[in-house]
Amino acid sequence: MRRAALLAGAGLLLLTGCYRVQKPAQAQPGAAGQAVARGDGKTLRVFIWSEYIDPDLVKAFEKEYGVRVVLDTFESNEAMLAKLQGGGAQYDLAVPSNYVVQTMVRAGLLQPLDKSQIPNLKNIAPGFLNADYDPGNVYSVPYQYAATGLAYNRARYVPRDTWAEIFGPDDRRSFVLLDDPREVIGAALKYLGFSANTTRVEELRAARDLLRRVVAKKGFQGFDGGPGTRNKLLARTVDLGQIYVGDLLIATEEDENVQVLLPRQGTTISMDTLVVLKRSPNPALAHRFIDFILDAENGAQLSNYTYYATPNAAARPYLDDFLKDIPALNPPAAWLTDSRLDFIGELPGGRPQRLYDRIWTELKSR
């Protein structure tokens, strides 16, 4: 997964727009370009990341309820917002990242959920509910998530479980940082003991000073996305790489020496969500689909296909053993409550926001 910064409104609003790892293309149920009957109760139109749902799950839903599902895809939160705000298409469901939910609420794009129609919401682990991005889960339910970790090839080097491997004074190891402002600055902040979403100017300045020293190291090999970092680790050309955990699993299948860990200081996490759109022609069907996805076995089938982590506690017994055995994909439950896992949040305007942007501009210019 790689991310990009978004310019929004008159100021610099640093959101991060996720881009999913691509699996081999498969025919999607329905056709996005076909006309969709409005309000017929039989057609569900879903706006979702590409290759982010098992087609067999969609077919099972269609068969069970005698309906048709049409998938339309996007490659970034920015593209999703632009299309929805343009009003050129009507969907029932969308799958935004957590830090976009409140943006969508303010834009009048979402309708509150009717939880009486989502009994399987009980399957979601409590630590993933009532998050700051949507208190009370008024508008969203968790879908899939990914943490950011420290990747390595144990045939070349085995690190300690700490961000000090990159941010400490030692300059004996080669490493790559993600090409993403919130992830890089966020990791530095976590190493320093601060929140990855801090707006305290003094904390951001401390992270800036640390990162200046880090990118000046001889071992710094630049910024890269998940696939590029993964390939460097497979080729054993670097010792370490900051990476989204889900991005590394393809490499682990290819070479079991390529591993990833979550540093003990904590890290960032991004949650994708399911929301019902304000203009949904079929909101009842949309709620039924959400409940279907939150079923325990269906939730496991979803993660077994995407390789992303599931917030569905009831799904865990049904996960492939390969996914169960990766600690970085299943952080300790305590991490969700002791501030070691920070959901990347939407930044407010003003001085802290400008400082994030200036830090990143300076790092990239070096």
mmCIF file of C-alpha atoms in Angstrom:
data_model
loop_
_atom_site.group_PDB
_atom_site.id
_atom_site.type_symbol
_atom_site.label_atom_id
_atom_site.label_comp_id
_atom_site.label_asym_id
_atom_site.label_seq_id
_atom_site.Cartn_x
_atom_site.Cartn_y
_atom_site.Cartn_z
ATOM 1 C CA MET A 1 0.000 0.000 0.000
ATOM 2 C CA ARG A 2 1.361 3.398 -0.847
ATOM 3 C CA ARG A 3 -0.066 6.777 0.024
ATOM 4 C CA ALA A 4 -0.207 10.329 -1.257
ATOM 5 C CA ALA A 5 -0.887 13.744 0.228
ATOM 6 C CA LEU A 6 -4.101 15.611 -0.587
ATOM 7 C CA LEU A 7 -4.457 19.348 -1.033
ATOM 8 C CA ALA A 8 -7.915 20.341 0.108
ATOM 9 C CA GLY A 9 -9.619 23.699 0.214
ATOM 10 C CA ALA A 10 -7.513 26.811 0.621
ATOM 11 C CA GLY A 11 -5.043 25.138 2.990
ATOM 12 C CA LEU A 12 -2.856 22.059 2.912
ATOM 13 C CA LEU A 13 -4.937 19.247 4.366
ATOM 14 C CA LEU A 14 -2.564 16.320 4.732
ATOM 15 C CA LEU A 15 -4.760 13.311 4.330
ATOM 16 C CA THR A 16 -3.201 10.102 3.125
ATOM 17 C CA GLY A 17 -4.873 8.307 0.270
ATOM 18 C CA CYS A 18 -4.356 4.568 0.257
ATOM 19 C CA TYR A 19 -3.498 2.593 -2.833
ATOM 20 C CA ARG A 20 -4.059 -1.132 -2.619
ATOM 21 C CA VAL A 21 -1.611 -3.857 -3.615
ATOM 22 C CA GLN A 22 -2.837 -5.290 -6.880
ATOM 23 C CA LYS A 23 -3.519 -8.990 -7.242
ATOM 24 C CA PRO A 24 -4.041 -10.546 -10.671
ATOM 25 C CA ALA A 25 -7.126 -8.972 -12.213
ATOM 26 C CA GLN A 26 -10.371 -10.905 -12.019
ATOM 27 C CA ALA A 27 -13.690 -10.174 -13.627
ATOM 28 C CA GLN A 28 -15.837 -8.157 -11.240
ATOM 29 C CA PRO A 29 -19.498 -9.001 -10.686
ATOM 30 C CA GLY A 30 -21.748 -6.587 -12.526
ATOM 31 C CA ALA A 31 -20.447 -3.803 -14.729
ATOM 32 C CA ALA A 32 -19.815 -0.309 -13.472
ATOM 33 C CA GLY A 33 -20.912 1.300 -16.690
ATOM 34 C CA GLN A 34 -24.306 -0.366 -16.830
ATOM 35 C CA ALA A 35 -27.406 1.552 -15.845
ATOM 36 C CA VAL A 36 -28.483 0.821 -12.300
ATOM 37 C CA ALA A 37 -32.153 0.781 -11.396
ATOM 38 C CA ARG A 38 -32.764 3.317 -8.632
ATOM 39 C CA GLY A 39 -34.550 2.180 -5.523
ATOM 40 C CA ASP A 40 -35.524 -1.231 -6.873
ATOM 41 C CA GLY A 41 -34.253 -3.024 -3.754
ATOM 42 C CA LYS A 42 -32.502 -5.536 -5.991
ATOM 43 C CA THR A 43 -29.385 -3.697 -7.166
ATOM 44 C CA LEU A 44 -26.545 -2.679 -4.886
ATOM 45 C CA ARG A 45 -23.856 -0.381 -6.198
ATOM 46 C CA VAL A 46 -20.577 -0.349 -4.245
ATOM 47 C CA PHE A 47 -17.707 2.139 -4.637
ATOM 48 C CA ILE A 48 -14.571 0.351 -3.425
ATOM 49 C CA TRP A 49 -10.796 0.079 -3.787
ATOM 50 C CA SER A 50 -9.748 -2.130 -6.693
ATOM 51 C CA GLU A 51 -9.154 -5.812 -5.876
ATOM 52 C CA TYR A 52 -10.358 -5.236 -2.325
ATOM 53 C CA ILE A 53 -13.118 -7.828 -2.035
ATOM 54 C CA ASP A 54 -13.267 -11.505 -2.908
ATOM 55 C CA PRO A 55 -15.512 -11.867 -5.996
ATOM 56 C CA ASP A 56 -16.805 -15.124 -4.527
ATOM 57 C CA LEU A 57 -18.157 -13.198 -1.537
ATOM 58 C CA VAL A 58 -20.039 -10.884 -3.867
ATOM 59 C CA LYS A 59 -21.487 -13.833 -5.774
ATOM 60 C CA ALA A 60 -22.536 -15.480 -2.506
ATOM 61 C CA PHE A 61 -24.390 -12.327 -1.434
ATOM 62 C CA GLU A 62 -26.111 -12.088 -4.813
ATOM 63 C CA LYS A 63 -27.204 -15.721 -4.612
ATOM 64 C CA GLU A 64 -28.370 -15.592 -0.998
ATOM 65 C CA TYR A 65 -30.539 -12.515 -1.446
ATOM 66 C CA GLY A 66 -31.452 -12.731 -5.123
ATOM 67 C CA VAL A 67 -29.888 -9.374 -5.943
ATOM 68 C CA ARG A 68 -27.245 -7.890 -8.245
ATOM 69 C CA VAL A 69 -24.090 -6.168 -7.007
ATOM 70 C CA VAL A 70 -22.279 -3.668 -9.205
ATOM 71 C CA LEU A 71 -18.729 -2.776 -8.206
ATOM 72 C CA ASP A 72 -17.126 0.495 -9.253
ATOM 73 C CA THR A 73 -13.525 1.030 -8.158
ATOM 74 C CA PHE A 74 -11.208 3.861 -7.184
ATOM 75 C CA GLU A 75 -7.473 4.039 -6.489
ATOM 76 C CA SER A 76 -7.337 6.813 -3.882
ATOM 77 C CA ASN A 77 -9.481 8.589 -1.331
ATOM 78 C CA GLU A 78 -8.990 11.739 -3.364
ATOM 79 C CA ALA A 79 -10.527 10.154 -6.462
ATOM 80 C CA MET A 80 -13.424 8.766 -4.438
ATOM 81 C CA LEU A 81 -14.239 12.129 -2.867
ATOM 82 C CA ALA A 82 -13.997 13.957 -6.164
ATOM 83 C CA LYS A 83 -16.446 11.597 -7.852
ATOM 84 C CA LEU A 84 -18.940 11.613 -5.001
ATOM 85 C CA GLN A 85 -18.829 15.374 -4.584
ATOM 86 C CA GLY A 86 -19.215 15.806 -8.329
ATOM 87 C CA GLY A 87 -22.561 14.050 -8.117
ATOM 88 C CA GLY A 88 -22.001 12.213 -11.383
ATOM 89 C CA ALA A 89 -22.736 8.768 -9.989
ATOM 90 C CA GLN A 90 -24.966 7.317 -7.309
ATOM 91 C CA TYR A 91 -23.747 4.526 -5.070
ATOM 92 C CA ASP A 92 -25.208 2.789 -2.053
ATOM 93 C CA LEU A 93 -21.968 1.956 -0.252
ATOM 94 C CA ALA A 94 -18.420 3.285 -0.225
ATOM 95 C CA VAL A 95 -15.207 2.137 1.462
ATOM 96 C CA PRO A 96 -13.301 5.239 2.642
ATOM 97 C CA SER A 97 -10.296 5.227 4.941
ATOM 98 C CA ASN A 98 -10.939 6.254 8.537
ATOM 99 C CA TYR A 99 -9.424 9.729 8.239
ATOM 100 C CA VAL A 100 -11.828 10.612 5.412
ATOM 101 C CA VAL A 101 -15.037 9.750 7.280
ATOM 102 C CA GLN A 102 -15.474 13.126 8.988
ATOM 103 C CA THR A 103 -14.623 14.920 5.744
ATOM 104 C CA MET A 104 -17.501 13.028 4.136
ATOM 105 C CA VAL A 105 -19.813 13.810 7.049
ATOM 106 C CA ARG A 106 -19.114 17.545 6.763
ATOM 107 C CA ALA A 107 -19.699 17.362 3.023
ATOM 108 C CA GLY A 108 -23.132 15.813 3.594
ATOM 109 C CA LEU A 109 -22.200 12.596 1.782
ATOM 110 C CA LEU A 110 -23.164 10.062 4.478
ATOM 111 C CA GLN A 111 -26.282 8.952 6.275
ATOM 112 C CA PRO A 112 -26.309 7.606 9.846
ATOM 113 C CA LEU A 113 -26.303 3.833 10.127
ATOM 114 C CA ASP A 114 -29.321 1.929 11.426
ATOM 115 C CA LYS A 115 -27.518 -0.492 13.739
ATOM 116 C CA SER A 116 -30.689 -2.536 14.254
ATOM 117 C CA GLN A 117 -30.073 -3.773 10.704
ATOM 118 C CA ILE A 118 -26.454 -4.759 11.468
ATOM 119 C CA PRO A 119 -26.611 -7.441 14.200
ATOM 120 C CA ASN A 120 -23.170 -8.748 13.210
ATOM 121 C CA LEU A 121 -21.630 -5.494 14.406
ATOM 122 C CA LYS A 122 -21.177 -7.441 17.651
ATOM 123 C CA ASN A 123 -18.387 -9.399 15.919
ATOM 124 C CA ILE A 124 -16.081 -6.376 15.725
ATOM 125 C CA ALA A 125 -13.398 -6.311 18.416
ATOM 126 C CA PRO A 126 -14.235 -3.589 20.958
ATOM 127 C CA GLY A 127 -10.871 -1.879 20.428
ATOM 128 C CA PHE A 128 -11.885 -1.028 16.868
ATOM 129 C CA LEU A 129 -15.228 0.535 17.805
ATOM 130 C CA ASN A 130 -16.007 4.053 18.969
ATOM 131 C CA ALA A 131 -12.779 5.408 17.477
ATOM 132 C CA ASP A 132 -12.012 9.111 17.356
ATOM 133 C CA TYR A 133 -12.726 9.294 13.633
ATOM 134 C CA ASP A 134 -16.362 8.245 14.225
ATOM 135 C CA PRO A 135 -17.429 8.258 17.894
ATOM 136 C CA GLY A 136 -20.232 5.799 18.451
ATOM 137 C CA ASN A 137 -19.831 4.452 14.900
ATOM 138 C CA VAL A 138 -22.644 6.701 13.831
ATOM 139 C CA TYR A 139 -21.615 6.639 10.162
ATOM 140 C CA SER A 140 -19.133 3.801 9.657
ATOM 141 C CA VAL A 141 -18.149 0.259 10.555
ATOM 142 C CA PRO A 142 -14.607 -1.178 10.300
ATOM 143 C CA TYR A 143 -13.797 -3.165 7.154
ATOM 144 C CA GLN A 144 -10.039 -3.947 6.931
ATOM 145 C CA TYR A 145 -6.944 -2.375 8.416
ATOM 146 C CA ALA A 146 -3.191 -2.212 8.012
ATOM 147 C CA ALA A 147 -0.423 -1.252 10.396
ATOM 148 C CA THR A 148 2.979 0.113 9.409
ATOM 149 C CA GLY A 149 5.978 -1.948 10.424
ATOM 150 C CA LEU A 150 9.712 -2.483 10.094
ATOM 151 C CA ALA A 151 10.572 -5.010 7.392
ATOM 152 C CA TYR A 152 13.763 -6.989 6.970
ATOM 153 C CA ASN A 153 15.294 -10.007 5.240
ATOM 154 C CA ARG A 154 16.587 -12.255 7.992
ATOM 155 C CA ALA A 155 19.088 -13.800 5.579
ATOM 156 C CA ARG A 156 20.797 -10.394 5.633
ATOM 157 C CA TYR A 157 19.933 -8.821 9.001
ATOM 158 C CA VAL A 158 17.589 -9.411 11.949
ATOM 159 C CA PRO A 159 16.675 -6.161 13.755
ATOM 160 C CA ARG A 160 15.532 -5.498 17.273
ATOM 161 C CA ASP A 161 11.857 -4.594 17.682
ATOM 162 C CA THR A 162 12.463 -0.866 17.894
ATOM 163 C CA TRP A 163 12.344 2.219 15.693
ATOM 164 C CA ALA A 164 15.845 2.898 17.031
ATOM 165 C CA GLU A 165 17.080 0.650 14.221
ATOM 166 C CA ILE A 166 16.331 3.596 11.920
ATOM 167 C CA PHE A 167 15.996 6.633 14.169
ATOM 168 C CA GLY A 168 18.777 5.839 16.628
ATOM 169 C CA PRO A 169 22.361 7.146 16.257
ATOM 170 C CA ASP A 170 23.755 3.925 14.738
ATOM 171 C CA ASP A 171 24.588 4.349 11.034
ATOM 172 C CA ARG A 172 25.655 0.830 10.121
ATOM 173 C CA ARG A 173 22.429 -0.324 8.460
ATOM 174 C CA SER A 174 20.922 0.617 5.108
ATOM 175 C CA PHE A 175 17.231 1.473 5.135
ATOM 176 C CA VAL A 176 14.314 2.860 3.141
ATOM 177 C CA LEU A 177 11.516 5.075 4.424
ATOM 178 C CA LEU A 178 7.992 5.147 3.041
ATOM 179 C CA ASP A 179 7.265 7.859 0.514
ATOM 180 C CA ASP A 180 4.507 9.208 2.723
ATOM 181 C CA PRO A 181 4.606 12.281 4.965
ATOM 182 C CA ARG A 182 2.237 11.108 7.682
ATOM 183 C CA GLU A 183 3.908 7.700 7.984
ATOM 184 C CA VAL A 184 7.471 9.004 8.134
ATOM 185 C CA ILE A 185 6.734 11.890 10.488
ATOM 186 C CA GLY A 186 4.387 9.636 12.452
ATOM 187 C CA ALA A 187 7.059 6.971 12.985
ATOM 188 C CA ALA A 188 9.521 9.608 14.192
ATOM 189 C CA LEU A 189 6.905 10.942 16.598
ATOM 190 C CA LYS A 190 6.190 7.443 17.963
ATOM 191 C CA TYR A 191 9.924 6.855 18.489
ATOM 192 C CA LEU A 192 10.052 10.079 20.491
ATOM 193 C CA GLY A 193 7.067 8.996 22.586
ATOM 194 C CA PHE A 194 4.511 11.333 21.002
ATOM 195 C CA SER A 195 1.229 10.800 19.187
ATOM 196 C CA ALA A 196 1.468 10.319 15.432
ATOM 197 C CA ASN A 197 -1.307 12.919 15.148
ATOM 198 C CA THR A 198 0.211 15.543 17.407
ATOM 199 C CA THR A 199 -0.485 19.203 16.744
ATOM 200 C CA ARG A 200 2.033 20.412 19.347
ATOM 201 C CA VAL A 201 4.569 22.586 17.593
ATOM 202 C CA GLU A 202 7.408 21.641 19.947
ATOM 203 C CA GLU A 203 6.819 17.919 19.319
ATOM 204 C CA LEU A 204 6.750 18.429 15.566
ATOM 205 C CA ARG A 205 9.961 20.407 15.753
ATOM 206 C CA ALA A 206 11.585 17.550 17.694
ATOM 207 C CA ALA A 207 10.482 15.114 14.976
ATOM 208 C CA ARG A 208 11.822 17.477 12.307
ATOM 209 C CA ASP A 209 15.224 17.682 13.980
ATOM 210 C CA LEU A 210 15.358 13.886 14.338
ATOM 211 C CA LEU A 211 14.427 13.311 10.704
ATOM 212 C CA ARG A 212 17.054 15.779 9.518
ATOM 213 C CA ARG A 213 19.676 13.561 11.176
ATOM 214 C CA VAL A 214 18.094 10.363 9.834
ATOM 215 C CA VAL A 215 18.062 11.390 6.156
ATOM 216 C CA ALA A 216 21.662 12.590 6.511
ATOM 217 C CA LYS A 217 22.815 9.065 7.435
ATOM 218 C CA LYS A 218 24.980 7.127 4.997
ATOM 219 C CA GLY A 219 22.583 4.211 5.314
ATOM 220 C CA PHE A 220 19.540 6.178 4.130
ATOM 221 C CA GLN A 221 18.574 4.824 0.710
ATOM 222 C CA GLY A 222 15.700 7.163 -0.009
ATOM 223 C CA PHE A 223 11.921 7.093 0.071
ATOM 224 C CA ASP A 224 9.902 4.392 -1.673
ATOM 225 C CA GLY A 225 6.462 2.818 -1.804
ATOM 226 C CA GLY A 226 5.543 -0.613 -0.511
ATOM 227 C CA PRO A 227 6.267 -2.572 -3.728
ATOM 228 C CA GLY A 228 9.663 -0.892 -4.202
ATOM 229 C CA THR A 229 10.695 -1.552 -0.616
ATOM 230 C CA ARG A 230 9.489 -5.132 -0.872
ATOM 231 C CA ASN A 231 11.596 -5.715 -3.989
ATOM 232 C CA LYS A 232 14.700 -4.252 -2.341
ATOM 233 C CA LEU A 233 14.276 -6.627 0.591
ATOM 234 C CA LEU A 234 13.789 -9.596 -1.716
ATOM 235 C CA ALA A 235 16.953 -8.615 -3.594
ATOM 236 C CA ARG A 236 18.765 -8.121 -0.248
ATOM 237 C CA THR A 237 19.978 -4.665 -1.279
ATOM 238 C CA VAL A 238 18.830 -3.006 1.970
ATOM 239 C CA ASP A 239 18.752 -4.109 5.599
ATOM 240 C CA LEU A 240 15.513 -2.457 6.674
ATOM 241 C CA GLY A 241 12.392 -0.870 5.240
ATOM 242 C CA GLN A 242 9.416 0.979 6.669
ATOM 243 C CA ILE A 243 6.409 -0.719 5.083
ATOM 244 C CA TYR A 244 2.684 -1.403 5.346
ATOM 245 C CA VAL A 245 2.352 -4.891 6.791
ATOM 246 C CA GLY A 246 -0.112 -6.013 4.136
ATOM 247 C CA ASP A 247 2.313 -5.003 1.396
ATOM 248 C CA LEU A 248 4.981 -7.352 2.688
ATOM 249 C CA LEU A 249 2.950 -10.558 2.740
ATOM 250 C CA ILE A 250 3.349 -11.194 -0.982
ATOM 251 C CA ALA A 251 7.118 -11.136 -0.453
ATOM 252 C CA THR A 252 6.838 -13.493 2.532
ATOM 253 C CA GLU A 253 5.106 -16.026 0.314
ATOM 254 C CA GLU A 254 7.981 -15.724 -2.163
ATOM 255 C CA ASP A 255 10.776 -15.778 0.414
ATOM 256 C CA GLU A 256 10.056 -16.722 4.020
ATOM 257 C CA ASN A 257 13.175 -14.830 5.120
ATOM 258 C CA VAL A 258 11.391 -11.547 4.385
ATOM 259 C CA GLN A 259 9.606 -10.605 7.594
ATOM 260 C CA VAL A 260 8.054 -7.604 9.302
ATOM 261 C CA LEU A 261 7.687 -6.552 12.924
ATOM 262 C CA LEU A 262 5.874 -3.840 14.846
ATOM 263 C CA PRO A 263 8.323 -1.671 16.832
ATOM 264 C CA ARG A 264 7.678 -1.725 20.550
ATOM 265 C CA GLN A 265 7.246 2.067 20.699
ATOM 266 C CA GLY A 266 4.120 1.630 18.601
ATOM 267 C CA THR A 267 3.154 2.588 15.082
ATOM 268 C CA THR A 268 0.428 3.953 12.861
ATOM 269 C CA ILE A 269 -2.645 2.139 11.660
ATOM 270 C CA SER A 270 -5.129 2.880 8.921
ATOM 271 C CA MET A 271 -8.663 1.493 8.961
ATOM 272 C CA ASP A 272 -10.866 1.262 5.886
ATOM 273 C CA THR A 273 -14.568 1.481 6.622
ATOM 274 C CA LEU A 274 -17.994 0.728 5.196
ATOM 275 C CA VAL A 275 -20.384 3.691 4.934
ATOM 276 C CA VAL A 276 -23.874 4.180 3.502
ATOM 277 C CA LEU A 277 -24.077 7.203 1.227
ATOM 278 C CA LYS A 278 -26.657 9.924 1.763
ATOM 279 C CA ARG A 279 -28.086 9.475 -1.737
ATOM 280 C CA SER A 280 -28.156 5.673 -1.587
ATOM 281 C CA PRO A 281 -31.030 4.394 -3.744
ATOM 282 C CA ASN A 282 -31.169 1.181 -1.674
ATOM 283 C CA PRO A 283 -30.091 1.850 1.923
ATOM 284 C CA ALA A 284 -31.790 -1.280 3.326
ATOM 285 C CA LEU A 285 -29.838 -3.451 0.883
ATOM 286 C CA ALA A 286 -26.662 -1.558 1.784
ATOM 287 C CA HIS A 287 -27.181 -2.368 5.470
ATOM 288 C CA ARG A 288 -27.795 -6.010 4.586
ATOM 289 C CA PHE A 289 -24.493 -6.130 2.705
ATOM 290 C CA ILE A 290 -22.622 -4.611 5.654
ATOM 291 C CA ASP A 291 -24.099 -7.226 7.967
ATOM 292 C CA PHE A 292 -23.141 -9.952 5.471
ATOM 293 C CA ILE A 293 -19.504 -8.773 5.423
ATOM 294 C CA LEU A 294 -19.395 -8.689 9.229
ATOM 295 C CA ASP A 295 -20.374 -12.357 9.472
ATOM 296 C CA ALA A 296 -17.505 -14.321 11.033
ATOM 297 C CA GLU A 297 -16.788 -16.689 8.140
ATOM 298 C CA ASN A 298 -17.316 -14.000 5.528
ATOM 299 C CA GLY A 299 -14.973 -11.666 7.382
ATOM 300 C CA ALA A 300 -12.281 -14.344 7.354
ATOM 301 C CA GLN A 301 -12.800 -15.058 3.668
ATOM 302 C CA LEU A 302 -12.316 -11.357 2.972
ATOM 303 C CA SER A 303 -8.932 -11.224 4.740
ATOM 304 C CA ASN A 304 -7.841 -14.538 3.243
ATOM 305 C CA TYR A 305 -8.308 -12.868 -0.136
ATOM 306 C CA THR A 306 -6.945 -9.365 0.524
ATOM 307 C CA TYR A 307 -4.124 -10.231 2.991
ATOM 308 C CA TYR A 308 -5.206 -7.265 5.085
ATOM 309 C CA ALA A 309 -6.009 -7.582 8.776
ATOM 310 C CA THR A 310 -9.562 -8.004 9.979
ATOM 311 C CA PRO A 311 -11.120 -6.076 12.888
ATOM 312 C CA ASN A 312 -13.649 -8.930 13.103
ATOM 313 C CA ALA A 313 -12.798 -10.863 16.286
ATOM 314 C CA ALA A 314 -15.250 -13.645 15.411
ATOM 315 C CA ALA A 315 -13.489 -14.188 12.079
ATOM 316 C CA ARG A 316 -10.105 -15.098 13.555
ATOM 317 C CA PRO A 317 -10.739 -18.889 13.929
ATOM 318 C CA TYR A 318 -11.516 -19.056 10.206
ATOM 319 C CA LEU A 319 -8.417 -17.211 8.967
ATOM 320 C CA ASP A 320 -5.796 -19.057 6.970
ATOM 321 C CA ASP A 321 -2.979 -20.248 9.227
ATOM 322 C CA PHE A 322 -0.586 -18.118 7.185
ATOM 323 C CA LEU A 323 -2.370 -14.976 8.372
ATOM 324 C CA LYS A 324 -2.799 -16.149 11.968
ATOM 325 C CA ASP A 325 0.932 -16.711 12.368
ATOM 326 C CA ILE A 326 2.051 -13.164 11.500
ATOM 327 C CA PRO A 327 2.279 -11.140 14.736
ATOM 328 C CA ALA A 328 2.544 -7.840 12.862
ATOM 329 C CA LEU A 329 -0.832 -8.522 11.260
ATOM 330 C CA ASN A 330 -2.367 -9.253 14.651
ATOM 331 C CA PRO A 331 -1.092 -6.652 17.140
ATOM 332 C CA PRO A 332 -1.705 -7.357 20.837
ATOM 333 C CA ALA A 333 -5.140 -6.262 21.986
ATOM 334 C CA ALA A 334 -3.542 -4.040 24.630
ATOM 335 C CA TRP A 335 -1.908 -1.956 21.894
ATOM 336 C CA LEU A 336 -5.347 -0.707 20.902
ATOM 337 C CA THR A 337 -5.919 0.820 24.317
ATOM 338 C CA ASP A 338 -2.457 1.922 25.487
ATOM 339 C CA SER A 339 -1.802 4.403 22.644
ATOM 340 C CA ARG A 340 0.828 2.320 20.877
ATOM 341 C CA LEU A 341 -1.369 2.080 17.781
ATOM 342 C CA ASP A 342 -2.404 5.474 16.422
ATOM 343 C CA PHE A 343 -5.068 5.746 13.771
ATOM 344 C CA ILE A 344 -3.842 8.331 11.277
ATOM 345 C CA GLY A 345 -6.210 11.240 11.736
ATOM 346 C CA GLU A 346 -7.295 14.218 9.705
ATOM 347 C CA LEU A 347 -5.167 17.251 10.514
ATOM 348 C CA PRO A 348 -6.735 20.563 11.536
ATOM 349 C CA GLY A 349 -5.748 23.717 9.748
ATOM 350 C CA GLY A 350 -3.325 26.269 11.057
ATOM 351 C CA ARG A 351 0.283 26.266 12.130
ATOM 352 C CA PRO A 352 0.760 22.525 12.950
ATOM 353 C CA GLN A 353 -0.623 21.561 9.551
ATOM 354 C CA ARG A 354 1.778 23.900 7.798
ATOM 355 C CA LEU A 355 4.646 22.516 9.850
ATOM 356 C CA TYR A 356 3.878 18.932 8.711
ATOM 357 C CA ASP A 357 4.025 20.141 5.135
ATOM 358 C CA ARG A 358 7.250 22.084 5.631
ATOM 359 C CA ILE A 359 8.945 19.114 7.317
ATOM 360 C CA TRP A 360 8.067 16.868 4.400
ATOM 361 C CA THR A 361 9.110 19.392 1.775
ATOM 362 C CA GLU A 362 12.481 19.783 3.475
ATOM 363 C CA LEU A 363 13.051 16.020 3.751
ATOM 364 C CA LYS A 364 12.181 15.409 0.123
ATOM 365 C CA SER A 365 14.488 18.174 -1.066
ATOM 366 C CA ARG A 366 17.556 16.680 0.582
#
